[in-house]
């Protein structure tokens, strides 16, 4: 298992992860707690726009292609990590699409496939060392 002291970045997808009213609110609260604990956070989505309140929960917002690469390309996840000033291997990527989780893992990141907030929060707590709840 990854050492939480080496994972310093959290990259989260919007569609299928943060756009659900119940799950999204829990994951946004986690992103805020992670940022307060010193984790660098990014919202990374293929969408052209996201709600302002969602974007405000992240230190970096990346929409569409990043440095010419699009999800699920491993290059896109490496570029997203670089936008945080980190190597991909220092990041956890949360996405609901298996192809994107595989792309993130191919870039060297730890991929978490989102199927529900409780499972995802449990994984993030272990990987980042930030409590799932206040």
PDB file of C-alpha atoms in Angstrom:
ATOM      1  CA  UNK A   1       0.000   0.000   0.000  1.00  0.00           C
ATOM      2  CA  UNK A   2       1.127   3.535  -0.710  1.00  0.00           C
ATOM      3  CA  UNK A   3       2.630   5.477   2.152  1.00  0.00           C
ATOM      4  CA  UNK A   4       0.274   8.404   2.935  1.00  0.00           C
ATOM      5  CA  UNK A   5       3.276  10.611   3.668  1.00  0.00           C
ATOM      6  CA  UNK A   6       4.320  10.431   0.005  1.00  0.00           C
ATOM      7  CA  UNK A   7       0.884  11.079  -1.510  1.00  0.00           C
ATOM      8  CA  UNK A   8       0.516  14.834  -1.587  1.00  0.00           C
ATOM      9  CA  UNK A   9      -1.987  15.430  -4.382  1.00  0.00           C
ATOM     10  CA  UNK A  10      -5.685  14.756  -4.921  1.00  0.00           C
ATOM     11  CA  UNK A  11      -7.116  14.948  -8.435  1.00  0.00           C
ATOM     12  CA  UNK A  12     -10.886  14.485  -8.733  1.00  0.00           C
ATOM     13  CA  UNK A  13     -13.210  14.162 -11.739  1.00  0.00           C
ATOM     14  CA  UNK A  14     -16.469  16.109 -11.883  1.00  0.00           C
ATOM     15  CA  UNK A  15     -18.996  14.097 -13.931  1.00  0.00           C
ATOM     16  CA  UNK A  16     -19.997  10.880 -12.193  1.00  0.00           C
ATOM     17  CA  UNK A  17     -18.136  11.853  -9.016  1.00  0.00           C
ATOM     18  CA  UNK A  18     -18.971  15.377  -7.848  1.00  0.00           C
ATOM     19  CA  UNK A  19     -22.206  16.001  -9.759  1.00  0.00           C
ATOM     20  CA  UNK A  20     -24.335  13.744  -7.526  1.00  0.00           C
ATOM     21  CA  UNK A  21     -25.972  15.935  -4.852  1.00  0.00           C
ATOM     22  CA  UNK A  22     -25.360  13.573  -1.894  1.00  0.00           C
ATOM     23  CA  UNK A  23     -22.000  12.071  -2.867  1.00  0.00           C
ATOM     24  CA  UNK A  24     -20.707  15.331  -4.299  1.00  0.00           C
ATOM     25  CA  UNK A  25     -21.261  17.261  -1.079  1.00  0.00           C
ATOM     26  CA  UNK A  26     -19.362  14.659   0.958  1.00  0.00           C
ATOM     27  CA  UNK A  27     -16.462  14.575  -1.502  1.00  0.00           C
ATOM     28  CA  UNK A  28     -16.286  18.376  -1.721  1.00  0.00           C
ATOM     29  CA  UNK A  29     -16.068  18.532   2.070  1.00  0.00           C
ATOM     30  CA  UNK A  30     -13.251  15.984   1.907  1.00  0.00           C
ATOM     31  CA  UNK A  31     -11.398  18.013  -0.743  1.00  0.00           C
ATOM     32  CA  UNK A  32     -11.581  21.048   1.548  1.00  0.00           C
ATOM     33  CA  UNK A  33     -10.267  19.025   4.527  1.00  0.00           C
ATOM     34  CA  UNK A  34      -7.478  17.591   2.395  1.00  0.00           C
ATOM     35  CA  UNK A  35      -6.448  21.057   1.229  1.00  0.00           C
ATOM     36  CA  UNK A  36      -6.476  22.310   4.827  1.00  0.00           C
ATOM     37  CA  UNK A  37      -4.165  19.391   5.710  1.00  0.00           C
ATOM     38  CA  UNK A  38      -1.676  20.456   3.038  1.00  0.00           C
ATOM     39  CA  UNK A  39      -2.773  18.162   0.193  1.00  0.00           C
ATOM     40  CA  UNK A  40      -2.669  19.877  -3.209  1.00  0.00           C
ATOM     41  CA  UNK A  41      -6.053  19.505  -4.883  1.00  0.00           C
ATOM     42  CA  UNK A  42      -7.262  19.656  -8.467  1.00  0.00           C
ATOM     43  CA  UNK A  43     -10.592  19.235 -10.153  1.00  0.00           C
ATOM     44  CA  UNK A  44      -9.869  17.567 -13.513  1.00  0.00           C
ATOM     45  CA  UNK A  45     -12.786  17.183 -15.900  1.00  0.00           C
ATOM     46  CA  UNK A  46     -13.466  16.873 -19.587  1.00  0.00           C
ATOM     47  CA  UNK A  47     -16.415  19.225 -19.030  1.00  0.00           C
ATOM     48  CA  UNK A  48     -16.329  22.746 -20.422  1.00  0.00           C
ATOM     49  CA  UNK A  49     -17.643  24.226 -17.176  1.00  0.00           C
ATOM     50  CA  UNK A  50     -18.423  23.209 -13.602  1.00  0.00           C
ATOM     51  CA  UNK A  51     -20.466  24.989 -10.932  1.00  0.00           C
ATOM     52  CA  UNK A  52     -18.574  27.788  -9.171  1.00  0.00           C
ATOM     53  CA  UNK A  53     -19.136  26.237  -5.729  1.00  0.00           C
ATOM     54  CA  UNK A  54     -17.503  23.010  -6.932  1.00  0.00           C
ATOM     55  CA  UNK A  55     -14.538  24.790  -8.501  1.00  0.00           C
ATOM     56  CA  UNK A  56     -14.034  26.837  -5.321  1.00  0.00           C
ATOM     57  CA  UNK A  57     -13.324  23.665  -3.310  1.00  0.00           C
ATOM     58  CA  UNK A  58     -10.129  22.965  -5.290  1.00  0.00           C
ATOM     59  CA  UNK A  59      -6.801  24.736  -5.516  1.00  0.00           C
ATOM     60  CA  UNK A  60      -6.565  24.056  -9.257  1.00  0.00           C
ATOM     61  CA  UNK A  61      -9.306  23.567 -11.861  1.00  0.00           C
ATOM     62  CA  UNK A  62      -8.435  21.809 -15.116  1.00  0.00           C
ATOM     63  CA  UNK A  63     -11.120  21.522 -17.788  1.00  0.00           C
ATOM     64  CA  UNK A  64     -10.697  19.720 -21.102  1.00  0.00           C
ATOM     65  CA  UNK A  65      -7.206  18.997 -22.365  1.00  0.00           C
ATOM     66  CA  UNK A  66      -4.183  19.666 -20.174  1.00  0.00           C
ATOM     67  CA  UNK A  67      -0.950  20.431 -21.995  1.00  0.00           C
ATOM     68  CA  UNK A  68      -2.517  18.955 -25.135  1.00  0.00           C
ATOM     69  CA  UNK A  69      -3.579  15.639 -23.584  1.00  0.00           C
ATOM     70  CA  UNK A  70      -7.112  14.477 -22.777  1.00  0.00           C
ATOM     71  CA  UNK A  71      -8.409  11.905 -20.323  1.00  0.00           C
ATOM     72  CA  UNK A  72      -7.968   8.900 -20.243  1.00  0.00           C
ATOM     73  CA  UNK A  73      -4.450   9.360 -21.672  1.00  0.00           C
ATOM     74  CA  UNK A  74      -1.734   8.791 -19.059  1.00  0.00           C
ATOM     75  CA  UNK A  75      -0.135  12.003 -20.360  1.00  0.00           C
ATOM     76  CA  UNK A  76      -3.196  13.965 -19.235  1.00  0.00           C
ATOM     77  CA  UNK A  77      -2.864  12.708 -15.662  1.00  0.00           C
ATOM     78  CA  UNK A  78       0.875  13.347 -15.625  1.00  0.00           C
ATOM     79  CA  UNK A  79       0.143  16.883 -16.861  1.00  0.00           C
ATOM     80  CA  UNK A  80      -2.561  17.387 -14.215  1.00  0.00           C
ATOM     81  CA  UNK A  81      -0.110  16.330 -11.510  1.00  0.00           C
ATOM     82  CA  UNK A  82       2.506  18.676 -12.964  1.00  0.00           C
ATOM     83  CA  UNK A  83      -0.022  21.523 -12.693  1.00  0.00           C
ATOM     84  CA  UNK A  84      -0.011  20.781  -8.954  1.00  0.00           C
ATOM     85  CA  UNK A  85       3.790  20.858  -8.957  1.00  0.00           C
ATOM     86  CA  UNK A  86       3.947  17.123  -8.242  1.00  0.00           C
ATOM     87  CA  UNK A  87       4.942  13.946 -10.035  1.00  0.00           C
ATOM     88  CA  UNK A  88       1.975  11.688 -10.837  1.00  0.00           C
ATOM     89  CA  UNK A  89       3.295   9.124  -8.350  1.00  0.00           C
ATOM     90  CA  UNK A  90       2.562  11.555  -5.521  1.00  0.00           C
ATOM     91  CA  UNK A  91      -1.125  11.854  -6.479  1.00  0.00           C
ATOM     92  CA  UNK A  92      -4.403  10.026  -5.971  1.00  0.00           C
ATOM     93  CA  UNK A  93      -6.875  10.291  -8.852  1.00  0.00           C
ATOM     94  CA  UNK A  94     -10.602   9.731  -8.249  1.00  0.00           C
ATOM     95  CA  UNK A  95     -12.721   8.984 -11.326  1.00  0.00           C
ATOM     96  CA  UNK A  96     -15.837   6.948 -12.041  1.00  0.00           C
ATOM     97  CA  UNK A  97     -14.556   5.650 -15.390  1.00  0.00           C
ATOM     98  CA  UNK A  98     -12.352   2.565 -15.366  1.00  0.00           C
ATOM     99  CA  UNK A  99     -10.431   3.795 -18.430  1.00  0.00           C
ATOM    100  CA  UNK A 100      -9.499   6.988 -16.573  1.00  0.00           C
ATOM    101  CA  UNK A 101      -8.422   5.112 -13.454  1.00  0.00           C
ATOM    102  CA  UNK A 102      -6.241   2.885 -15.663  1.00  0.00           C
ATOM    103  CA  UNK A 103      -4.826   5.969 -17.421  1.00  0.00           C
ATOM    104  CA  UNK A 104      -3.992   7.553 -14.075  1.00  0.00           C
ATOM    105  CA  UNK A 105      -2.313   4.347 -12.883  1.00  0.00           C
ATOM    106  CA  UNK A 106      -0.326   4.133 -16.139  1.00  0.00           C
ATOM    107  CA  UNK A 107       0.941   7.661 -15.398  1.00  0.00           C
ATOM    108  CA  UNK A 108       2.119   6.453 -11.972  1.00  0.00           C
ATOM    109  CA  UNK A 109      -0.736   7.846  -9.851  1.00  0.00           C
ATOM    110  CA  UNK A 110      -2.848   5.841  -7.445  1.00  0.00           C
ATOM    111  CA  UNK A 111      -6.269   5.441  -9.044  1.00  0.00           C
ATOM    112  CA  UNK A 112      -9.504   5.157  -7.084  1.00  0.00           C
ATOM    113  CA  UNK A 113     -12.605   4.164  -9.035  1.00  0.00           C
ATOM    114  CA  UNK A 114     -15.546   6.041  -7.540  1.00  0.00           C
ATOM    115  CA  UNK A 115     -18.666   3.928  -7.055  1.00  0.00           C
ATOM    116  CA  UNK A 116     -20.034   5.724  -4.007  1.00  0.00           C
ATOM    117  CA  UNK A 117     -18.954   8.311  -1.470  1.00  0.00           C
ATOM    118  CA  UNK A 118     -18.485   5.963   1.479  1.00  0.00           C
ATOM    119  CA  UNK A 119     -16.122   3.651  -0.401  1.00  0.00           C
ATOM    120  CA  UNK A 120     -14.202   6.507  -2.001  1.00  0.00           C
ATOM    121  CA  UNK A 121     -13.836   8.387   1.290  1.00  0.00           C
ATOM    122  CA  UNK A 122     -12.567   5.236   2.995  1.00  0.00           C
ATOM    123  CA  UNK A 123      -9.932   4.775   0.288  1.00  0.00           C
ATOM    124  CA  UNK A 124      -8.868   8.429   0.455  1.00  0.00           C
ATOM    125  CA  UNK A 125      -8.566   8.355   4.225  1.00  0.00           C
ATOM    126  CA  UNK A 126      -6.138   5.421   3.984  1.00  0.00           C
ATOM    127  CA  UNK A 127      -4.179   6.818   1.036  1.00  0.00           C
ATOM    128  CA  UNK A 128      -3.881  10.472   2.099  1.00  0.00           C
ATOM    129  CA  UNK A 129      -4.100  10.157   5.862  1.00  0.00           C
ATOM    130  CA  UNK A 130      -6.840  12.805   6.044  1.00  0.00           C
ATOM    131  CA  UNK A 131      -9.931  11.715   8.042  1.00  0.00           C
ATOM    132  CA  UNK A 132     -12.992  10.893   5.957  1.00  0.00           C
ATOM    133  CA  UNK A 133     -15.194  12.838   8.368  1.00  0.00           C
ATOM    134  CA  UNK A 134     -14.738  15.908  10.555  1.00  0.00           C
TER     135      UNK A 134
END
